[in-house]
């Protein structure tokens, strides 16, 4: 099921990573899929407060942690530029669903990248 939020549907997730040859598209596609699944979970579960949202973003962050190995296998890594792009999209998602007050660092607190 695709997200129904109009902002999310029109958003180009991880755009800068797609534009940079250092990041293989097939692995970035998996990162985009993680973010879209996060949106689907937010729409399905409708977290009532930030703590509930952070539980959902923690699970998505763990998926990105696992994806790091695929970046490395493809000769890439989640480095500074990628970390910023991913973090920005986590914050975008939070904001699009009414959590503009979310702490950007808390959204990805469990990151290993």
mmCIF file of N, CA, C and O in Angstrom:
data_model
loop_
_atom_site.group_PDB
_atom_site.id
_atom_site.type_symbol
_atom_site.label_atom_id
_atom_site.label_comp_id
_atom_site.label_asym_id
_atom_site.label_seq_id
_atom_site.Cartn_x
_atom_site.Cartn_y
_atom_site.Cartn_z
ATOM 1 N N UNK A 1 0.843 -1.186 0.000
ATOM 2 C CA UNK A 1 0.000 0.000 0.000
ATOM 3 C C UNK A 1 0.884 1.244 0.000
ATOM 4 O O UNK A 1 1.778 1.376 0.819
ATOM 5 N N UNK A 2 0.672 2.115 -0.925
ATOM 6 C CA UNK A 2 1.445 3.348 -1.002
ATOM 7 C C UNK A 2 0.902 4.368 -0.004
ATOM 8 O O UNK A 2 -0.296 4.404 0.268
ATOM 9 N N UNK A 3 1.792 5.201 0.531
ATOM 10 C CA UNK A 3 1.327 6.253 1.447
ATOM 11 C C UNK A 3 0.293 7.151 0.767
ATOM 12 O O UNK A 3 0.393 7.433 -0.425
ATOM 13 N N UNK A 4 -0.689 7.594 1.549
ATOM 14 C CA UNK A 4 -1.731 8.463 1.001
ATOM 15 C C UNK A 4 -1.469 9.937 1.271
ATOM 16 O O UNK A 4 -2.133 10.789 0.689
ATOM 17 N N UNK A 5 -0.532 10.250 2.140
ATOM 18 C CA UNK A 5 -0.190 11.631 2.444
ATOM 19 C C UNK A 5 0.357 12.289 1.173
ATOM 20 O O UNK A 5 1.332 11.814 0.592
ATOM 21 N N UNK A 6 -0.256 13.370 0.762
ATOM 22 C CA UNK A 6 0.114 14.022 -0.499
ATOM 23 C C UNK A 6 1.563 14.517 -0.496
ATOM 24 O O UNK A 6 2.284 14.357 -1.475
ATOM 25 N N UNK A 7 2.002 15.121 0.618
ATOM 26 C CA UNK A 7 3.389 15.591 0.709
ATOM 27 C C UNK A 7 4.360 14.434 0.494
ATOM 28 O O UNK A 7 5.347 14.564 -0.217
ATOM 29 N N UNK A 8 4.068 13.321 1.118
ATOM 30 C CA UNK A 8 4.930 12.145 1.020
ATOM 31 C C UNK A 8 4.912 11.592 -0.404
ATOM 32 O O UNK A 8 5.961 11.274 -0.969
ATOM 33 N N UNK A 9 3.731 11.491 -0.989
ATOM 34 C CA UNK A 9 3.595 10.949 -2.340
ATOM 35 C C UNK A 9 4.378 11.771 -3.366
ATOM 36 O O UNK A 9 4.880 11.221 -4.349
ATOM 37 N N UNK A 10 4.503 13.072 -3.132
ATOM 38 C CA UNK A 10 5.189 13.959 -4.079
ATOM 39 C C UNK A 10 6.668 14.163 -3.743
ATOM 40 O O UNK A 10 7.380 14.796 -4.515
ATOM 41 N N UNK A 11 7.125 13.613 -2.640
ATOM 42 C CA UNK A 11 8.495 13.844 -2.180
ATOM 43 C C UNK A 11 9.484 12.919 -2.892
ATOM 44 O O UNK A 11 9.223 11.732 -3.072
ATOM 45 N N UNK A 12 10.624 13.465 -3.269
ATOM 46 C CA UNK A 12 11.701 12.682 -3.882
ATOM 47 C C UNK A 12 12.659 12.239 -2.770
ATOM 48 O O UNK A 12 13.591 12.960 -2.415
ATOM 49 N N UNK A 13 12.406 11.071 -2.209
ATOM 50 C CA UNK A 13 13.228 10.564 -1.120
ATOM 51 C C UNK A 13 14.654 10.290 -1.586
ATOM 52 O O UNK A 13 14.875 9.778 -2.680
ATOM 53 N N UNK A 14 15.607 10.667 -0.740
ATOM 54 C CA UNK A 14 17.034 10.424 -0.943
ATOM 55 C C UNK A 14 17.534 10.951 -2.288
ATOM 56 O O UNK A 14 18.440 10.398 -2.899
ATOM 57 N N UNK A 15 16.942 12.033 -2.736
ATOM 58 C CA UNK A 15 17.244 12.599 -4.060
ATOM 59 C C UNK A 15 18.738 12.822 -4.273
ATOM 60 O O UNK A 15 19.287 12.447 -5.305
ATOM 61 N N UNK A 16 19.395 13.432 -3.300
ATOM 62 C CA UNK A 16 20.819 13.705 -3.452
ATOM 63 C C UNK A 16 21.661 12.449 -3.590
ATOM 64 O O UNK A 16 22.665 12.434 -4.306
ATOM 65 N N UNK A 17 21.239 11.397 -2.941
ATOM 66 C CA UNK A 17 21.972 10.137 -3.053
ATOM 67 C C UNK A 17 21.787 9.530 -4.448
ATOM 68 O O UNK A 17 22.729 8.963 -5.002
ATOM 69 N N UNK A 18 20.604 9.659 -5.003
ATOM 70 C CA UNK A 18 20.382 9.179 -6.373
ATOM 71 C C UNK A 18 21.213 9.969 -7.375
ATOM 72 O O UNK A 18 21.655 9.436 -8.387
ATOM 73 N N UNK A 19 21.439 11.237 -7.090
ATOM 74 C CA UNK A 19 22.180 12.103 -8.007
ATOM 75 C C UNK A 19 23.694 11.914 -7.914
ATOM 76 O O UNK A 19 24.429 12.384 -8.772
ATOM 77 N N UNK A 20 24.160 11.227 -6.894
ATOM 78 C CA UNK A 20 25.589 11.025 -6.668
ATOM 79 C C UNK A 20 25.958 9.586 -7.058
ATOM 80 O O UNK A 20 25.449 8.626 -6.480
ATOM 81 N N UNK A 21 26.856 9.430 -8.026
ATOM 82 C CA UNK A 21 27.240 8.111 -8.524
ATOM 83 C C UNK A 21 27.870 7.224 -7.451
ATOM 84 O O UNK A 21 27.926 6.001 -7.605
ATOM 85 N N UNK A 22 28.352 7.812 -6.385
ATOM 86 C CA UNK A 22 28.980 7.042 -5.308
ATOM 87 C C UNK A 22 27.994 6.078 -4.655
ATOM 88 O O UNK A 22 28.384 5.021 -4.148
ATOM 89 N N UNK A 23 26.722 6.422 -4.687
ATOM 90 C CA UNK A 23 25.691 5.605 -4.052
ATOM 91 C C UNK A 23 24.954 4.798 -5.120
ATOM 92 O O UNK A 23 24.257 5.381 -5.959
ATOM 93 N N UNK A 24 25.092 3.480 -5.105
ATOM 94 C CA UNK A 24 24.433 2.650 -6.122
ATOM 95 C C UNK A 24 22.903 2.727 -6.001
ATOM 96 O O UNK A 24 22.360 2.560 -4.907
ATOM 97 N N UNK A 25 22.253 2.998 -7.116
ATOM 98 C CA UNK A 25 20.799 3.173 -7.114
ATOM 99 C C UNK A 25 20.066 1.984 -6.512
ATOM 100 O O UNK A 25 19.081 2.163 -5.792
ATOM 101 N N UNK A 26 20.527 0.762 -6.790
ATOM 102 C CA UNK A 26 19.805 -0.409 -6.300
ATOM 103 C C UNK A 26 19.820 -0.487 -4.774
ATOM 104 O O UNK A 26 18.890 -1.024 -4.180
ATOM 105 N N UNK A 27 20.854 0.068 -4.145
ATOM 106 C CA UNK A 27 20.898 0.086 -2.682
ATOM 107 C C UNK A 27 20.115 1.290 -2.159
ATOM 108 O O UNK A 27 19.382 1.173 -1.168
ATOM 109 N N UNK A 28 20.219 2.423 -2.827
ATOM 110 C CA UNK A 28 19.436 3.601 -2.440
ATOM 111 C C UNK A 28 17.944 3.286 -2.549
ATOM 112 O O UNK A 28 17.151 3.720 -1.706
ATOM 113 N N UNK A 29 17.579 2.498 -3.557
ATOM 114 C CA UNK A 29 16.175 2.065 -3.692
ATOM 115 C C UNK A 29 15.694 1.379 -2.416
ATOM 116 O O UNK A 29 14.548 1.577 -1.985
ATOM 117 N N UNK A 30 16.555 0.585 -1.810
ATOM 118 C CA UNK A 30 16.184 -0.112 -0.567
ATOM 119 C C UNK A 30 16.009 0.878 0.575
ATOM 120 O O UNK A 30 15.136 0.709 1.422
ATOM 121 N N UNK A 31 16.838 1.929 0.601
ATOM 122 C CA UNK A 31 16.678 2.977 1.606
ATOM 123 C C UNK A 31 15.373 3.726 1.424
ATOM 124 O O UNK A 31 14.658 3.999 2.387
ATOM 125 N N UNK A 32 15.048 4.022 0.179
ATOM 126 C CA UNK A 32 13.775 4.692 -0.116
ATOM 127 C C UNK A 32 12.609 3.812 0.321
ATOM 128 O O UNK A 32 11.636 4.298 0.905
ATOM 129 N N UNK A 33 12.717 2.512 0.093
ATOM 130 C CA UNK A 33 11.658 1.578 0.488
ATOM 131 C C UNK A 33 11.486 1.565 2.012
ATOM 132 O O UNK A 33 10.356 1.474 2.507
ATOM 133 N N UNK A 34 12.585 1.679 2.743
ATOM 134 C CA UNK A 34 12.507 1.747 4.208
ATOM 135 C C UNK A 34 11.689 2.963 4.623
ATOM 136 O O UNK A 34 10.812 2.878 5.482
ATOM 137 N N UNK A 35 11.977 4.103 4.011
ATOM 138 C CA UNK A 35 11.268 5.338 4.350
ATOM 139 C C UNK A 35 9.789 5.251 3.980
ATOM 140 O O UNK A 35 8.926 5.710 4.728
ATOM 141 N N UNK A 36 9.491 4.648 2.848
ATOM 142 C CA UNK A 36 8.092 4.496 2.444
ATOM 143 C C UNK A 36 7.342 3.540 3.376
ATOM 144 O O UNK A 36 6.181 3.777 3.712
ATOM 145 N N UNK A 37 8.022 2.480 3.820
ATOM 146 C CA UNK A 37 7.390 1.575 4.794
ATOM 147 C C UNK A 37 7.126 2.302 6.109
ATOM 148 O O UNK A 37 6.108 2.085 6.761
ATOM 149 N N UNK A 38 8.059 3.175 6.493
ATOM 150 C CA UNK A 38 7.852 3.983 7.693
ATOM 151 C C UNK A 38 6.589 4.822 7.542
ATOM 152 O O UNK A 38 5.758 4.877 8.452
ATOM 153 N N UNK A 39 6.418 5.447 6.396
ATOM 154 C CA UNK A 39 5.215 6.248 6.143
ATOM 155 C C UNK A 39 3.960 5.387 6.224
ATOM 156 O O UNK A 39 2.956 5.793 6.827
ATOM 157 N N UNK A 40 4.023 4.205 5.640
ATOM 158 C CA UNK A 40 2.873 3.306 5.680
ATOM 159 C C UNK A 40 2.533 2.918 7.118
ATOM 160 O O UNK A 40 1.355 2.864 7.486
ATOM 161 N N UNK A 41 3.553 2.664 7.921
ATOM 162 C CA UNK A 41 3.310 2.307 9.325
ATOM 163 C C UNK A 41 2.709 3.477 10.090
ATOM 164 O O UNK A 41 1.811 3.291 10.909
ATOM 165 N N UNK A 42 3.201 4.681 9.810
ATOM 166 C CA UNK A 42 2.641 5.863 10.487
ATOM 167 C C UNK A 42 1.174 6.016 10.120
ATOM 168 O O UNK A 42 0.335 6.273 10.983
ATOM 169 N N UNK A 43 0.854 5.833 8.849
ATOM 170 C CA UNK A 43 -0.541 5.959 8.430
ATOM 171 C C UNK A 43 -1.410 4.850 9.028
ATOM 172 O O UNK A 43 -2.564 5.092 9.395
ATOM 173 N N UNK A 44 -0.881 3.664 9.149
ATOM 174 C CA UNK A 44 -1.653 2.537 9.684
ATOM 175 C C UNK A 44 -1.824 2.626 11.204
ATOM 176 O O UNK A 44 -2.901 2.371 11.730
ATOM 177 N N UNK A 45 -0.741 3.015 11.890
ATOM 178 C CA UNK A 45 -0.766 2.997 13.357
ATOM 179 C C UNK A 45 -1.147 4.337 13.980
ATOM 180 O O UNK A 45 -1.499 4.391 15.150
ATOM 181 N N UNK A 46 -1.012 5.403 13.203
ATOM 182 C CA UNK A 46 -1.355 6.742 13.679
ATOM 183 C C UNK A 46 -0.812 7.013 15.085
ATOM 184 O O UNK A 46 -1.591 7.106 16.047
ATOM 185 N N UNK A 47 0.494 7.134 15.219
ATOM 186 C CA UNK A 47 1.066 7.352 16.555
ATOM 187 C C UNK A 47 0.481 8.609 17.203
ATOM 188 O O UNK A 47 0.464 9.673 16.582
ATOM 189 N N UNK A 48 0.005 8.494 18.445
ATOM 190 C CA UNK A 48 -0.672 9.614 19.094
ATOM 191 C C UNK A 48 0.274 10.665 19.693
ATOM 192 O O UNK A 48 -0.169 11.750 20.034
ATOM 193 N N UNK A 49 1.547 10.333 19.813
ATOM 194 C CA UNK A 49 2.500 11.259 20.415
ATOM 195 C C UNK A 49 3.913 10.920 19.934
ATOM 196 O O UNK A 49 4.130 9.881 19.289
ATOM 197 N N UNK A 50 4.843 11.813 20.250
ATOM 198 C CA UNK A 50 6.215 11.653 19.771
ATOM 199 C C UNK A 50 6.844 10.336 20.201
ATOM 200 O O UNK A 50 7.553 9.703 19.417
ATOM 201 N N UNK A 51 6.609 9.917 21.432
ATOM 202 C CA UNK A 51 7.218 8.670 21.899
ATOM 203 C C UNK A 51 6.811 7.497 21.004
ATOM 204 O O UNK A 51 7.632 6.634 20.676
ATOM 205 N N UNK A 52 5.562 7.475 20.579
ATOM 206 C CA UNK A 52 5.084 6.412 19.694
ATOM 207 C C UNK A 52 5.717 6.536 18.303
ATOM 208 O O UNK A 52 6.042 5.526 17.666
ATOM 209 N N UNK A 53 5.890 7.764 17.839
ATOM 210 C CA UNK A 53 6.567 7.974 16.551
ATOM 211 C C UNK A 53 8.003 7.484 16.633
ATOM 212 O O UNK A 53 8.487 6.807 15.717
ATOM 213 N N UNK A 54 8.695 7.784 17.728
ATOM 214 C CA UNK A 54 10.086 7.373 17.878
ATOM 215 C C UNK A 54 10.239 5.853 17.863
ATOM 216 O O UNK A 54 11.255 5.335 17.397
ATOM 217 N N UNK A 55 9.254 5.131 18.337
ATOM 218 C CA UNK A 55 9.293 3.667 18.269
ATOM 219 C C UNK A 55 9.312 3.227 16.802
ATOM 220 O O UNK A 55 10.076 2.330 16.413
ATOM 221 N N UNK A 56 8.495 3.874 15.987
ATOM 222 C CA UNK A 56 8.444 3.536 14.560
ATOM 223 C C UNK A 56 9.727 3.933 13.845
ATOM 224 O O UNK A 56 10.240 3.169 13.009
ATOM 225 N N UNK A 57 10.263 5.109 14.160
ATOM 226 C CA UNK A 57 11.492 5.535 13.479
ATOM 227 C C UNK A 57 12.687 4.700 13.946
ATOM 228 O O UNK A 57 13.628 4.498 13.186
ATOM 229 N N UNK A 58 12.630 4.210 15.179
ATOM 230 C CA UNK A 58 13.711 3.340 15.655
ATOM 231 C C UNK A 58 13.779 2.065 14.809
ATOM 232 O O UNK A 58 14.861 1.622 14.422
ATOM 233 N N UNK A 59 12.635 1.493 14.512
ATOM 234 C CA UNK A 59 12.600 0.283 13.685
ATOM 235 C C UNK A 59 13.150 0.568 12.284
ATOM 236 O O UNK A 59 13.918 -0.227 11.735
ATOM 237 N N UNK A 60 12.788 1.711 11.707
ATOM 238 C CA UNK A 60 13.285 2.077 10.379
ATOM 239 C C UNK A 60 14.791 2.346 10.424
ATOM 240 O O UNK A 60 15.519 1.981 9.495
ATOM 241 N N UNK A 61 15.264 2.951 11.496
ATOM 242 C CA UNK A 61 16.697 3.207 11.655
ATOM 243 C C UNK A 61 17.462 1.890 11.707
ATOM 244 O O UNK A 61 18.540 1.764 11.110
ATOM 245 N N UNK A 62 16.917 0.909 12.391
ATOM 246 C CA UNK A 62 17.560 -0.406 12.459
ATOM 247 C C UNK A 62 17.650 -1.029 11.061
ATOM 248 O O UNK A 62 18.632 -1.700 10.736
ATOM 249 N N UNK A 63 16.643 -0.797 10.227
ATOM 250 C CA UNK A 63 16.702 -1.294 8.852
ATOM 251 C C UNK A 63 17.835 -0.621 8.083
ATOM 252 O O UNK A 63 18.537 -1.272 7.299
ATOM 253 N N UNK A 64 18.019 0.685 8.296
ATOM 254 C CA UNK A 64 19.146 1.377 7.663
ATOM 255 C C UNK A 64 20.475 0.843 8.199
ATOM 256 O O UNK A 64 21.437 0.729 7.447
ATOM 257 N N UNK A 65 20.533 0.520 9.484
ATOM 258 C CA UNK A 65 21.754 -0.060 10.042
ATOM 259 C C UNK A 65 22.128 -1.336 9.285
ATOM 260 O O UNK A 65 23.288 -1.548 8.946
ATOM 261 N N UNK A 66 21.139 -2.167 9.015
ATOM 262 C CA UNK A 66 21.379 -3.410 8.282
ATOM 263 C C UNK A 66 21.766 -3.134 6.825
ATOM 264 O O UNK A 66 22.538 -3.888 6.225
ATOM 265 N N UNK A 67 21.261 -2.054 6.267
ATOM 266 C CA UNK A 67 21.536 -1.707 4.874
ATOM 267 C C UNK A 67 22.988 -1.251 4.674
ATOM 268 O O UNK A 67 23.515 -1.348 3.567
ATOM 269 N N UNK A 68 23.634 -0.812 5.732
ATOM 270 C CA UNK A 68 25.024 -0.353 5.628
ATOM 271 C C UNK A 68 25.904 -1.423 4.985
ATOM 272 O O UNK A 68 26.761 -1.109 4.153
ATOM 273 N N UNK A 69 25.714 -2.677 5.325
ATOM 274 C CA UNK A 69 26.520 -3.766 4.760
ATOM 275 C C UNK A 69 26.334 -3.860 3.241
ATOM 276 O O UNK A 69 27.295 -4.147 2.516
ATOM 277 N N UNK A 70 25.123 -3.595 2.768
ATOM 278 C CA UNK A 70 24.886 -3.636 1.325
ATOM 279 C C UNK A 70 25.571 -2.477 0.617
ATOM 280 O O UNK A 70 26.071 -2.638 -0.501
ATOM 281 N N UNK A 71 25.589 -1.310 1.260
ATOM 282 C CA UNK A 71 26.348 -0.193 0.681
ATOM 283 C C UNK A 71 27.818 -0.570 0.582
ATOM 284 O O UNK A 71 28.453 -0.361 -0.457
ATOM 285 N N UNK A 72 28.367 -1.134 1.649
ATOM 286 C CA UNK A 72 29.780 -1.502 1.658
ATOM 287 C C UNK A 72 30.085 -2.562 0.601
ATOM 288 O O UNK A 72 31.102 -2.476 -0.091
ATOM 289 N N UNK A 73 29.215 -3.543 0.454
ATOM 290 C CA UNK A 73 29.411 -4.588 -0.549
ATOM 291 C C UNK A 73 29.397 -4.018 -1.970
ATOM 292 O O UNK A 73 30.024 -4.570 -2.872
ATOM 293 N N UNK A 74 28.715 -2.892 -2.144
ATOM 294 C CA UNK A 74 28.625 -2.248 -3.456
ATOM 295 C C UNK A 74 29.696 -1.168 -3.633
ATOM 296 O O UNK A 74 29.653 -0.385 -4.577
ATOM 297 N N UNK A 75 30.660 -1.103 -2.696
ATOM 298 C CA UNK A 75 31.753 -0.139 -2.816
ATOM 299 C C UNK A 75 31.392 1.254 -2.346
ATOM 300 O O UNK A 75 32.009 2.231 -2.752
ATOM 301 N N UNK A 76 30.409 1.364 -1.496
ATOM 302 C CA UNK A 76 29.942 2.646 -0.994
ATOM 303 C C UNK A 76 29.819 2.548 0.526
ATOM 304 O O UNK A 76 30.233 1.556 1.124
ATOM 305 N N UNK A 77 29.277 3.574 1.140
ATOM 306 C CA UNK A 77 29.004 3.541 2.571
ATOM 307 C C UNK A 77 28.046 4.677 2.917
ATOM 308 O O UNK A 77 27.864 5.604 2.147
ATOM 309 N N UNK A 78 27.455 4.557 4.077
ATOM 310 C CA UNK A 78 26.613 5.648 4.571
ATOM 311 C C UNK A 78 27.555 6.603 5.298
ATOM 312 O O UNK A 78 27.870 6.418 6.463
ATOM 313 N N UNK A 79 28.049 7.577 4.548
ATOM 314 C CA UNK A 79 28.987 8.555 5.090
ATOM 315 C C UNK A 79 28.269 9.877 5.340
ATOM 316 O O UNK A 79 27.039 9.907 5.340
ATOM 317 N N UNK A 80 29.008 10.933 5.581
ATOM 318 C CA UNK A 80 28.434 12.207 6.014
ATOM 319 C C UNK A 80 27.283 12.688 5.136
ATOM 320 O O UNK A 80 26.205 13.008 5.639
ATOM 321 N N UNK A 81 27.480 12.741 3.835
ATOM 322 C CA UNK A 81 26.426 13.219 2.935
ATOM 323 C C UNK A 81 25.183 12.338 3.041
ATOM 324 O O UNK A 81 24.061 12.830 3.129
ATOM 325 N N UNK A 82 25.388 11.029 3.035
ATOM 326 C CA UNK A 82 24.268 10.099 3.118
ATOM 327 C C UNK A 82 23.564 10.216 4.466
ATOM 328 O O UNK A 82 22.331 10.198 4.526
ATOM 329 N N UNK A 83 24.324 10.327 5.550
ATOM 330 C CA UNK A 83 23.720 10.472 6.888
ATOM 331 C C UNK A 83 22.799 11.679 6.925
ATOM 332 O O UNK A 83 21.694 11.623 7.456
ATOM 333 N N UNK A 84 23.273 12.782 6.354
ATOM 334 C CA UNK A 84 22.464 14.004 6.345
ATOM 335 C C UNK A 84 21.212 13.832 5.488
ATOM 336 O O UNK A 84 20.121 14.260 5.878
ATOM 337 N N UNK A 85 21.352 13.199 4.328
ATOM 338 C CA UNK A 85 20.201 12.995 3.444
ATOM 339 C C UNK A 85 19.158 12.103 4.113
ATOM 340 O O UNK A 85 17.954 12.384 4.062
ATOM 341 N N UNK A 86 19.621 11.049 4.750
ATOM 342 C CA UNK A 86 18.699 10.132 5.427
ATOM 343 C C UNK A 86 18.020 10.838 6.598
ATOM 344 O O UNK A 86 16.803 10.761 6.760
ATOM 345 N N UNK A 87 18.808 11.532 7.403
ATOM 346 C CA UNK A 87 18.253 12.245 8.567
ATOM 347 C C UNK A 87 17.233 13.292 8.124
ATOM 348 O O UNK A 87 16.169 13.434 8.750
ATOM 349 N N UNK A 88 17.525 14.016 7.052
ATOM 350 C CA UNK A 88 16.582 15.020 6.550
ATOM 351 C C UNK A 88 15.259 14.375 6.140
ATOM 352 O O UNK A 88 14.186 14.926 6.396
ATOM 353 N N UNK A 89 15.340 13.207 5.516
ATOM 354 C CA UNK A 89 14.105 12.553 5.095
ATOM 355 C C UNK A 89 13.343 11.977 6.280
ATOM 356 O O UNK A 89 12.108 11.959 6.265
ATOM 357 N N UNK A 90 14.026 11.525 7.319
ATOM 358 C CA UNK A 90 13.317 11.106 8.529
ATOM 359 C C UNK A 90 12.567 12.305 9.105
ATOM 360 O O UNK A 90 11.399 12.179 9.492
ATOM 361 N N UNK A 91 13.226 13.466 9.161
ATOM 362 C CA UNK A 91 12.562 14.646 9.697
ATOM 363 C C UNK A 91 11.410 15.078 8.787
ATOM 364 O O UNK A 91 10.344 15.463 9.256
ATOM 365 N N UNK A 92 11.613 14.995 7.478
ATOM 366 C CA UNK A 92 10.540 15.323 6.540
ATOM 367 C C UNK A 92 9.309 14.459 6.825
ATOM 368 O O UNK A 92 8.184 14.947 6.868
ATOM 369 N N UNK A 93 9.519 13.163 6.997
ATOM 370 C CA UNK A 93 8.410 12.245 7.266
ATOM 371 C C UNK A 93 7.697 12.654 8.552
ATOM 372 O O UNK A 93 6.463 12.764 8.587
ATOM 373 N N UNK A 94 8.461 12.886 9.604
ATOM 374 C CA UNK A 94 7.860 13.289 10.880
ATOM 375 C C UNK A 94 7.021 14.553 10.694
ATOM 376 O O UNK A 94 5.877 14.635 11.152
ATOM 377 N N UNK A 95 7.573 15.528 10.007
ATOM 378 C CA UNK A 95 6.890 16.794 9.781
ATOM 379 C C UNK A 95 5.634 16.609 8.932
ATOM 380 O O UNK A 95 4.582 17.181 9.221
ATOM 381 N N UNK A 96 5.733 15.789 7.892
ATOM 382 C CA UNK A 96 4.595 15.561 7.000
ATOM 383 C C UNK A 96 3.413 14.932 7.722
ATOM 384 O O UNK A 96 2.262 15.115 7.322
ATOM 385 N N UNK A 97 3.701 14.234 8.804
ATOM 386 C CA UNK A 97 2.637 13.586 9.565
ATOM 387 C C UNK A 97 2.296 14.328 10.858
ATOM 388 O O UNK A 97 1.710 13.776 11.774
ATOM 389 N N UNK A 98 2.676 15.615 10.913
ATOM 390 C CA UNK A 98 2.248 16.456 12.023
ATOM 391 C C UNK A 98 3.166 16.475 13.229
ATOM 392 O O UNK A 98 2.780 16.950 14.291
ATOM 393 N N UNK A 99 4.385 15.983 13.076
ATOM 394 C CA UNK A 99 5.330 15.954 14.188
ATOM 395 C C UNK A 99 6.535 16.861 13.902
ATOM 396 O O UNK A 99 7.683 16.454 14.053
ATOM 397 N N UNK A 100 6.258 18.106 13.513
ATOM 398 C CA UNK A 100 7.337 19.047 13.187
ATOM 399 C C UNK A 100 8.226 19.335 14.390
ATOM 400 O O UNK A 100 9.368 19.766 14.222
ATOM 401 N N UNK A 101 7.713 19.077 15.589
ATOM 402 C CA UNK A 101 8.508 19.333 16.795
ATOM 403 C C UNK A 101 9.444 18.173 17.121
ATOM 404 O O UNK A 101 10.191 18.216 18.100
ATOM 405 N N UNK A 102 9.441 17.121 16.311
ATOM 406 C CA UNK A 102 10.306 15.966 16.549
ATOM 407 C C UNK A 102 11.768 16.381 16.522
ATOM 408 O O UNK A 102 12.176 17.233 15.732
ATOM 409 N N UNK A 103 12.538 15.779 17.385
ATOM 410 C CA UNK A 103 13.975 16.018 17.441
ATOM 411 C C UNK A 103 14.642 15.167 16.362
ATOM 412 O O UNK A 103 14.518 13.932 16.379
ATOM 413 N N UNK A 104 15.326 15.815 15.439
ATOM 414 C CA UNK A 104 15.929 15.108 14.304
ATOM 415 C C UNK A 104 16.885 14.011 14.764
ATOM 416 O O UNK A 104 16.925 12.927 14.174
ATOM 417 N N UNK A 105 17.647 14.261 15.802
ATOM 418 C CA UNK A 105 18.585 13.257 16.307
ATOM 419 C C UNK A 105 17.852 12.096 16.973
ATOM 420 O O UNK A 105 18.265 10.944 16.854
ATOM 421 N N UNK A 106 16.774 12.394 17.651
ATOM 422 C CA UNK A 106 16.013 11.338 18.324
ATOM 423 C C UNK A 106 15.334 10.418 17.298
ATOM 424 O O UNK A 106 15.166 9.225 17.550
ATOM 425 N N UNK A 107 14.962 10.980 16.165
ATOM 426 C CA UNK A 107 14.328 10.164 15.124
ATOM 427 C C UNK A 107 15.232 9.032 14.647
ATOM 428 O O UNK A 107 14.765 7.970 14.268
ATOM 429 N N UNK A 108 16.541 9.269 14.691
ATOM 430 C CA UNK A 108 17.513 8.275 14.220
ATOM 431 C C UNK A 108 18.515 7.917 15.310
ATOM 432 O O UNK A 108 19.651 7.552 15.044
ATOM 433 N N UNK A 109 18.069 7.973 16.555
ATOM 434 C CA UNK A 109 18.960 7.779 17.698
ATOM 435 C C UNK A 109 19.695 6.438 17.668
ATOM 436 O O UNK A 109 20.830 6.352 18.111
ATOM 437 N N UNK A 110 19.094 5.418 17.121
ATOM 438 C CA UNK A 110 19.722 4.099 17.104
ATOM 439 C C UNK A 110 20.660 3.863 15.938
ATOM 440 O O UNK A 110 21.137 2.750 15.719
ATOM 441 N N UNK A 111 21.003 4.914 15.212
ATOM 442 C CA UNK A 111 21.825 4.720 14.005
ATOM 443 C C UNK A 111 23.235 4.267 14.353
ATOM 444 O O UNK A 111 23.795 4.642 15.381
ATOM 445 N N UNK A 112 23.787 3.469 13.464
ATOM 446 C CA UNK A 112 25.162 3.000 13.576
ATOM 447 C C UNK A 112 25.991 3.532 12.405
ATOM 448 O O UNK A 112 27.078 3.043 12.155
ATOM 449 N N UNK A 113 25.467 4.524 11.712
ATOM 450 C CA UNK A 113 26.140 5.060 10.533
ATOM 451 C C UNK A 113 26.426 6.530 10.722
ATOM 452 O O UNK A 113 25.883 7.257 11.378
#
